[in-house]
PDB file of C-alpha atoms in Angstrom:
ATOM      1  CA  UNK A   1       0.000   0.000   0.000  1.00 34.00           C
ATOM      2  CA  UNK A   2       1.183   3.736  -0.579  1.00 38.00           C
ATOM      3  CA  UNK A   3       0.588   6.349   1.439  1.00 41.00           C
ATOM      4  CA  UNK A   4       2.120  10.051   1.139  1.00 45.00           C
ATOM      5  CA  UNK A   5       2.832  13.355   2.464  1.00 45.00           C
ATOM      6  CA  UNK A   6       0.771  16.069   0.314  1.00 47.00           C
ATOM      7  CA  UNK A   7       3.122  19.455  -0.144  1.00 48.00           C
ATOM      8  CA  UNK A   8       1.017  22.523  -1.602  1.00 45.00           C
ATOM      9  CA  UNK A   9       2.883  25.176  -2.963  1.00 47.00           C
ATOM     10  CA  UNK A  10       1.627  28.575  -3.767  1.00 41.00           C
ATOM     11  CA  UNK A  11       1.203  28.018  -7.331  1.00 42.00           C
ATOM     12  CA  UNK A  12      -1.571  25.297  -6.417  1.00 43.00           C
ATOM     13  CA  UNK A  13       1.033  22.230  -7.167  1.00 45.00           C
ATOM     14  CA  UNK A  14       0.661  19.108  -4.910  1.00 50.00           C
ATOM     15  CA  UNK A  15       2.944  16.497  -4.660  1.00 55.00           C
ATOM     16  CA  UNK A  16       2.655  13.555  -2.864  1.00 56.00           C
ATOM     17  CA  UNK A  17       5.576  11.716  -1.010  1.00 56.00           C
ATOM     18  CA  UNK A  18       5.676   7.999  -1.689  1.00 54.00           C
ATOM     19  CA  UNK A  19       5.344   5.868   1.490  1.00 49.00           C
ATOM     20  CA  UNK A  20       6.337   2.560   0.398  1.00 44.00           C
ATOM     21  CA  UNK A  21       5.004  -0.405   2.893  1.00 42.00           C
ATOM     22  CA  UNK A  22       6.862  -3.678   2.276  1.00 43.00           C
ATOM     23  CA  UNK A  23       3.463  -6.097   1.702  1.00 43.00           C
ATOM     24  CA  UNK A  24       5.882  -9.429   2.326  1.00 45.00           C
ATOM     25  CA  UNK A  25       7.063  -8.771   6.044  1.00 43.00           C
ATOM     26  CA  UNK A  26       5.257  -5.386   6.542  1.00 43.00           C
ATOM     27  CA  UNK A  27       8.391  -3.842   7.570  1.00 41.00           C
ATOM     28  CA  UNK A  28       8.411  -0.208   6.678  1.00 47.00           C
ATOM     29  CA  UNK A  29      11.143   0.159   3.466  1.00 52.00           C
ATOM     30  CA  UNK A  30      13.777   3.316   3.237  1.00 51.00           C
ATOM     31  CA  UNK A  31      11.349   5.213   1.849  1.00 54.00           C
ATOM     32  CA  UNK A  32       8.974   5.494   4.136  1.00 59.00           C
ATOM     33  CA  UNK A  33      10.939   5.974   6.850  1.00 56.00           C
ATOM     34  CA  UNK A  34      12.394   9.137   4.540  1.00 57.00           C
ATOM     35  CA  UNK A  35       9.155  10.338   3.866  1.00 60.00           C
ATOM     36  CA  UNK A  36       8.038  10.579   7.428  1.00 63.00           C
ATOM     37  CA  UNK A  37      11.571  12.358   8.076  1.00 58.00           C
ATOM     38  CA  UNK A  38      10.412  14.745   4.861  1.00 62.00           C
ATOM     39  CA  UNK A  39       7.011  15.169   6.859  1.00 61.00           C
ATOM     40  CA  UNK A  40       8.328  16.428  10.540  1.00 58.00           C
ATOM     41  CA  UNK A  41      10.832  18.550   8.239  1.00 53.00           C
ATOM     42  CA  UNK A  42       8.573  20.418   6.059  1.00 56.00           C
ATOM     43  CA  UNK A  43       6.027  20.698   9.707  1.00 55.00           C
ATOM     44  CA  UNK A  44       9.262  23.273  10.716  1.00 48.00           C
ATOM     45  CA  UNK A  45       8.960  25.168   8.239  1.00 49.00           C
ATOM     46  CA  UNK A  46       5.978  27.109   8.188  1.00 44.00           C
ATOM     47  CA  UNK A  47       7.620  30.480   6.704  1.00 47.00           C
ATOM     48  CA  UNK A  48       6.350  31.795   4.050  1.00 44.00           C
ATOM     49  CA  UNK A  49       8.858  31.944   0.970  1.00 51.00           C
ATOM     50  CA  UNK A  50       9.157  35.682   1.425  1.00 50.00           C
ATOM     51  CA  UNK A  51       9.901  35.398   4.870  1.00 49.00           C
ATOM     52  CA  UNK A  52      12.534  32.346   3.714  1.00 54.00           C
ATOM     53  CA  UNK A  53      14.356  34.843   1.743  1.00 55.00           C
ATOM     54  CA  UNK A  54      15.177  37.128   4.579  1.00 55.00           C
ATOM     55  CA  UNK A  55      16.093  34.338   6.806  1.00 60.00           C
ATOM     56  CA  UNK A  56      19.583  32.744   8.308  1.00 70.00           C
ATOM     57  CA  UNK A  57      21.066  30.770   5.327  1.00 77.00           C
ATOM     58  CA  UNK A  58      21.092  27.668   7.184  1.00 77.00           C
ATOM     59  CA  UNK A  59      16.892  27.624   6.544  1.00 81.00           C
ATOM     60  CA  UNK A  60      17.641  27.503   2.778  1.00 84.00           C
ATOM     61  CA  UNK A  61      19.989  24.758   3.044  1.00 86.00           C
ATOM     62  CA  UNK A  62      17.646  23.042   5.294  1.00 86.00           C
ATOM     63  CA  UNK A  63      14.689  23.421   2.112  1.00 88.00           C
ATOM     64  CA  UNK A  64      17.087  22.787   0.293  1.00 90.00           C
ATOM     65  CA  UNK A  65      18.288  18.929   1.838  1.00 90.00           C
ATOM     66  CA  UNK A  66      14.313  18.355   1.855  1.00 90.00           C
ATOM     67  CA  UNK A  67      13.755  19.059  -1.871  1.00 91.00           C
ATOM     68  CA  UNK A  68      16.528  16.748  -2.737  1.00 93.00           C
ATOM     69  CA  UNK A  69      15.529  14.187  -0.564  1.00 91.00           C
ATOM     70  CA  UNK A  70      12.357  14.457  -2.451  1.00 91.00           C
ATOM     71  CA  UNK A  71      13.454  14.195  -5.328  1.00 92.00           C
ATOM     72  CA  UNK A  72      15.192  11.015  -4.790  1.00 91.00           C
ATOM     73  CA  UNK A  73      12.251   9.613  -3.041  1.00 91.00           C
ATOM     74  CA  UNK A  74      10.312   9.887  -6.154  1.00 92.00           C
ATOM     75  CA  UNK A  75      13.421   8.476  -8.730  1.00 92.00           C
ATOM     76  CA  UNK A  76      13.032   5.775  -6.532  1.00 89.00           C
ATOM     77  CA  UNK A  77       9.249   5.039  -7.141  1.00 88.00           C
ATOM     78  CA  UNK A  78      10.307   5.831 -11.076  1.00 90.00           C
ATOM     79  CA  UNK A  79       8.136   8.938 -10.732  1.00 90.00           C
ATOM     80  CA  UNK A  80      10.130  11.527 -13.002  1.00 93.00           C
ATOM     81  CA  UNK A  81       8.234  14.281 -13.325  1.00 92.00           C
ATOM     82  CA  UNK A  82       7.757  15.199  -9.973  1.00 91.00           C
ATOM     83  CA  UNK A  83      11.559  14.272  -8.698  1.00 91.00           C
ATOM     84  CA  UNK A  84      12.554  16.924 -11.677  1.00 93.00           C
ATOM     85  CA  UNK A  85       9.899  19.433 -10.237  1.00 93.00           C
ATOM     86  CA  UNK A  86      11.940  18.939  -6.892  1.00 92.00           C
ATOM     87  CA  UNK A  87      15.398  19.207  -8.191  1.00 93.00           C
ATOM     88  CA  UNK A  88      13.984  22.317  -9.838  1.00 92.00           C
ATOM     89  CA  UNK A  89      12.716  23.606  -6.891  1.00 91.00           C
ATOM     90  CA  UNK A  90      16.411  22.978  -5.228  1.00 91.00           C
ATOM     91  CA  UNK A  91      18.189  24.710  -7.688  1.00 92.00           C
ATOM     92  CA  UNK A  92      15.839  27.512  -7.712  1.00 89.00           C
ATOM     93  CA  UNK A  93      17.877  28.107  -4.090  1.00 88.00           C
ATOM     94  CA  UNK A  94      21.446  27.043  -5.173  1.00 90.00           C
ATOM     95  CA  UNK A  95      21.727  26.554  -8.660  1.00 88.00           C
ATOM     96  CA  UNK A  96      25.381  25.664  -8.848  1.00 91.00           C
ATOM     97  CA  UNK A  97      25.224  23.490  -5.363  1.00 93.00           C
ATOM     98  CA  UNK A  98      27.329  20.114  -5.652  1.00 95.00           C
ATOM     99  CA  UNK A  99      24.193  18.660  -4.257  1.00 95.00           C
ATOM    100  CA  UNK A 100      21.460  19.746  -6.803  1.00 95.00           C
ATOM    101  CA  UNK A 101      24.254  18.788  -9.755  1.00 97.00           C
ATOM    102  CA  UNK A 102      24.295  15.850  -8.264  1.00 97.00           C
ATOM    103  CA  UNK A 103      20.617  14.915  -7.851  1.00 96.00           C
ATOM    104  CA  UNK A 104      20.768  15.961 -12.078  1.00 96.00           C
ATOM    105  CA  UNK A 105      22.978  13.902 -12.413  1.00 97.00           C
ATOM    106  CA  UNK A 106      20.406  11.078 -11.199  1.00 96.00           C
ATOM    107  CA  UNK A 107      18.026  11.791 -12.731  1.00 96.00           C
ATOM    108  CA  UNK A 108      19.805  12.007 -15.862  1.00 96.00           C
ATOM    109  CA  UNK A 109      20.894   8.510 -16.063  1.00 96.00           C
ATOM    110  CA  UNK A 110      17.699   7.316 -14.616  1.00 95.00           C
ATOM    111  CA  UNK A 111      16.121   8.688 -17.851  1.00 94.00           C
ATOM    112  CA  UNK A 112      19.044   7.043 -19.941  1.00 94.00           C
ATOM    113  CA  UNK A 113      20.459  10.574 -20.220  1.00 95.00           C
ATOM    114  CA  UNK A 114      24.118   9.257 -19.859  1.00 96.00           C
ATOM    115  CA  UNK A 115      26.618  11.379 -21.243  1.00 96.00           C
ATOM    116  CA  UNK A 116      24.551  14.422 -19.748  1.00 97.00           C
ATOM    117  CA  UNK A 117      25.130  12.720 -16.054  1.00 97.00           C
ATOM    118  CA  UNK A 118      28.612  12.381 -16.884  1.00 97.00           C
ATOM    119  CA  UNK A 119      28.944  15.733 -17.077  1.00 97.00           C
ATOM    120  CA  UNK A 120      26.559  16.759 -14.289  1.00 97.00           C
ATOM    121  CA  UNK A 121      28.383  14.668 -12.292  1.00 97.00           C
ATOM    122  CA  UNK A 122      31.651  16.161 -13.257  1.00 97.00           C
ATOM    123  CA  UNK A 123      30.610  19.268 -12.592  1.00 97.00           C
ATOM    124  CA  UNK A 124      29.860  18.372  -9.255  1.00 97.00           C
ATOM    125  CA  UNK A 125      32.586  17.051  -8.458  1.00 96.00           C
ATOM    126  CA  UNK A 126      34.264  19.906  -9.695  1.00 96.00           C
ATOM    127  CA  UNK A 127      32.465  22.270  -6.818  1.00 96.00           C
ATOM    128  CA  UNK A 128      32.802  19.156  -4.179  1.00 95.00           C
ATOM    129  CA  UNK A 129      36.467  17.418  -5.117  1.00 94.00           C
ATOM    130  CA  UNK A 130      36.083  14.676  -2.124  1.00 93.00           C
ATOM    131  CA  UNK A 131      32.359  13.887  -2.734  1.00 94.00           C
ATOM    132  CA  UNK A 132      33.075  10.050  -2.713  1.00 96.00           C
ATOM    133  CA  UNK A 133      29.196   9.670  -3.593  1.00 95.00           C
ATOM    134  CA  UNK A 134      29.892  11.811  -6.460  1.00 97.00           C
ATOM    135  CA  UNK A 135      33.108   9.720  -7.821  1.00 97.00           C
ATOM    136  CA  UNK A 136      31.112   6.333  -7.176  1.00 97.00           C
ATOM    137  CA  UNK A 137      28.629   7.557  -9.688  1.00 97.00           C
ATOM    138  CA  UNK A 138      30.858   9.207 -12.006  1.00 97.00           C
ATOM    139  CA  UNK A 139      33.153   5.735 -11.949  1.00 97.00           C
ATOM    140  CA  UNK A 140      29.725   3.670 -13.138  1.00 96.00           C
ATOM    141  CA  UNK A 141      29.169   6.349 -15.806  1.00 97.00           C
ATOM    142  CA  UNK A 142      32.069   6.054 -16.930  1.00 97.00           C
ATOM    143  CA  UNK A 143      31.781   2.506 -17.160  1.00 96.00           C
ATOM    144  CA  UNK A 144      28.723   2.721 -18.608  1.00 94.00           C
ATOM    145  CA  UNK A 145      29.731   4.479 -21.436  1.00 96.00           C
ATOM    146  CA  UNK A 146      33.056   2.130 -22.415  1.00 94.00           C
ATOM    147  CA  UNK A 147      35.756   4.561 -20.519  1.00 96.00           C
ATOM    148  CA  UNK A 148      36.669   1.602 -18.314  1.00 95.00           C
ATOM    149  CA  UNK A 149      40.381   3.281 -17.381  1.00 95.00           C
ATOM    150  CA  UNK A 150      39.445   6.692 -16.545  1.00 97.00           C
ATOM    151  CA  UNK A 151      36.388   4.766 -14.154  1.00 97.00           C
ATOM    152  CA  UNK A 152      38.942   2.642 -12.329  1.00 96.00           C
ATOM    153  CA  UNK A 153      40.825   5.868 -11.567  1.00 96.00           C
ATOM    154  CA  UNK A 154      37.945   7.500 -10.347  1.00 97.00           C
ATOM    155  CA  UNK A 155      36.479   4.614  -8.750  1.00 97.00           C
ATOM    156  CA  UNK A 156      39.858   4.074  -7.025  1.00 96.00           C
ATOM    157  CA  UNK A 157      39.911   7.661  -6.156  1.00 96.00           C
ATOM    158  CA  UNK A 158      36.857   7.048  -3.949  1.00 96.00           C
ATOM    159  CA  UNK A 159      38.131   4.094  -2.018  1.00 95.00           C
ATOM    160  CA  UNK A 160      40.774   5.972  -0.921  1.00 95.00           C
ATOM    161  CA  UNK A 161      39.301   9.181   0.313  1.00 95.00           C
ATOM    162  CA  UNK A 162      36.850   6.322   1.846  1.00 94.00           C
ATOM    163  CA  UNK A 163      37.997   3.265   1.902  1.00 93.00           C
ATOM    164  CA  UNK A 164      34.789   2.002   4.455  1.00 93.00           C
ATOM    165  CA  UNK A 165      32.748   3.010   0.999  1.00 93.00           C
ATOM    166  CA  UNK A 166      31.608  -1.004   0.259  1.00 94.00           C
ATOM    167  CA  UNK A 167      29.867   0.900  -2.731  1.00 94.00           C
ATOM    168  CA  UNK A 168      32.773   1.807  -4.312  1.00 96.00           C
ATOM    169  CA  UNK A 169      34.275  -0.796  -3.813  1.00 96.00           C
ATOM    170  CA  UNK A 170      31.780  -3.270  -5.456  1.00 95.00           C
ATOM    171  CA  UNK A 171      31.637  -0.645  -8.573  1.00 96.00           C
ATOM    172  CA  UNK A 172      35.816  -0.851  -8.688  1.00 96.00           C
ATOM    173  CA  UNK A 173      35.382  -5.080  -8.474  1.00 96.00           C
ATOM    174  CA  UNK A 174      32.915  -4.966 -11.757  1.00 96.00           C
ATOM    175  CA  UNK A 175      35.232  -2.676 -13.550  1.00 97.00           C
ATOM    176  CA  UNK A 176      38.265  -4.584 -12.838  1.00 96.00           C
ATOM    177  CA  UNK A 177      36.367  -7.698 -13.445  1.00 95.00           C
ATOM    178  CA  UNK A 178      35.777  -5.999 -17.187  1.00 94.00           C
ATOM    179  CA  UNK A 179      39.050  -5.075 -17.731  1.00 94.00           C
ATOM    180  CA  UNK A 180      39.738  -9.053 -17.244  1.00 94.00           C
ATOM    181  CA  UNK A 181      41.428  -8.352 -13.934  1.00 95.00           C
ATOM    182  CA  UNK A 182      39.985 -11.137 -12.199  1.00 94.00           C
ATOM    183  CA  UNK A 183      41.910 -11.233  -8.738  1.00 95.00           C
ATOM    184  CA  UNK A 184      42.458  -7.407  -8.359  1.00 95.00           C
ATOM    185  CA  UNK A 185      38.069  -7.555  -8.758  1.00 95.00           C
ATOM    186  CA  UNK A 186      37.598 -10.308  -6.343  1.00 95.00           C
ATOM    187  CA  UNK A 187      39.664  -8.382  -3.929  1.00 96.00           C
ATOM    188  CA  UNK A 188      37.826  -5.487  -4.161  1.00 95.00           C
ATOM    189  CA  UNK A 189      34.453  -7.886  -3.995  1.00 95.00           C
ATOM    190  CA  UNK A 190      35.489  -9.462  -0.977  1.00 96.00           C
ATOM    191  CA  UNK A 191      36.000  -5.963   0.254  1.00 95.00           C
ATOM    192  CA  UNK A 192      32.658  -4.859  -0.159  1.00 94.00           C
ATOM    193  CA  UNK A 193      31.132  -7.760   1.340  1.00 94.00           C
ATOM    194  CA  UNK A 194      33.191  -7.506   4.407  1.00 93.00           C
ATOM    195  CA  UNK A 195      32.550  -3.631   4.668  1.00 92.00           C
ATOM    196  CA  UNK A 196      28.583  -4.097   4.231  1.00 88.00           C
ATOM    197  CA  UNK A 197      28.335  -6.894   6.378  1.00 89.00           C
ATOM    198  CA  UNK A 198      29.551  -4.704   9.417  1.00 84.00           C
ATOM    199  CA  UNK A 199      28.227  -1.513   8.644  1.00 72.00           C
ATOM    200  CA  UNK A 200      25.488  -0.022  10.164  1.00 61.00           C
ATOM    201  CA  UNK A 201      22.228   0.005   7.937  1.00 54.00           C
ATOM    202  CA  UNK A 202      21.129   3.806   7.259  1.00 48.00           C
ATOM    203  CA  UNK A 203      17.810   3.896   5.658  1.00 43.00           C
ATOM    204  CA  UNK A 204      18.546   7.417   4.535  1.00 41.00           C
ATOM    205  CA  UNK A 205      20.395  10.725   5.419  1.00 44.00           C
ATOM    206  CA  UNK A 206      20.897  14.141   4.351  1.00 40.00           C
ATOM    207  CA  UNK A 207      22.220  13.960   1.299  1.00 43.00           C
ATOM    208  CA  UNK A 208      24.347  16.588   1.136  1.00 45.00           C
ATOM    209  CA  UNK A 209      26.388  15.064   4.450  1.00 45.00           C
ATOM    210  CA  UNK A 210      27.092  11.704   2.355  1.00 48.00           C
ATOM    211  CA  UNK A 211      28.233  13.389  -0.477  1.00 51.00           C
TER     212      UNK A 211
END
């Protein structure tokens, strides 16, 4: 079942949050656990968005974080339109933010966009240099697209600014694995596994303190 958080901006446009319900163990997913993070977000702020614009900075980063969230919230229920209405919304506040470049980045290559995430993503990581998030997506681009090299750099770029990343390490195994480097990729798989298996499970955080 699906239920949702409604957001109403001035211009009359709802959206509704997706509040995903696992219907196998009835566990509550990522999602919805996000969504109900969204919900006691947006509850704080009540300010209208003339009163936003006169406020401390650290209110527009704090829309900002939400909008993103958002955004991804929707990309993962494969509803487009309104995670680009939300990215929009973000960038509308800081257009050239590593975050929101990010987040187009996303939603690029979720619409099979993939040389334009490539270079979203390098942008962003042009404004954020150690966003490890970032270089993990960048690396699978890159793969993606044949540059198998240039995506183990980048890829191995990322394990070493964090090398507790299992992500990038998995996405560094696969590459290596393409390249026929068979041991280096195991390695690096074994890695992963070990690194996931005693990591603690976030269902989500603010984006822009993973990237």
């Amino acid at each position: 079942s699906f239920e949702g958080l409604t957001v109403k901006k001035q211009n009359g446009i709802h959206l509704t949050l997706p509040d995903a319900h696992d219907a196998d163990s009835g566990s509550r997913r990522a999602s919805s656990i996000a969504a109900s993070r969204l919900e006691e977000a947006m509850s704080e702020l009540t300010l209208t968005t003339s009163v936003l614009k006169q406020g401390p900075m650290q209110l527009w980063t704090t829309l900002e974080q939400i909008w993103l969230q958002a955004a991804e919230l929707f990309m993962e229920q494969r509803q487009l339109k309104e995670a680009g209405f939300c990215i929009q919304e973000a960038a509308g506040l800081f257009p050239t933010s590593h975050s929101v470049l990010y987040m187009r980045g996303r939603l690029a290559e979720v619409k099979g966009s993939f040389e334009e995430a490539k270079q979203l993503y390098k942008e962003a990581l042009t404004v954020n240099p150690d966003g490890v998030r970032i270089m993990h997506s960048l690396g699978l681009m890159l793969s993606q697209l044949g540059h198998k090299s240039l995506a183990q750099k980048v890829l191995r770029d990322a394990v070493e600014r964090q090398s507790t990343f299992h992500e990038a390490w998995q996405g560094l195994g696969e590459v290596l694995q393409d390249q026929g480097q068979n041991e280096a990729a195991v390695d690096c798989f074994l890695t992963a596994l070990e690194l996931e298996a005693s990591s603690p499970v976030l269902p989500f955080s603010i984006i822009a303190r993973e990237l």
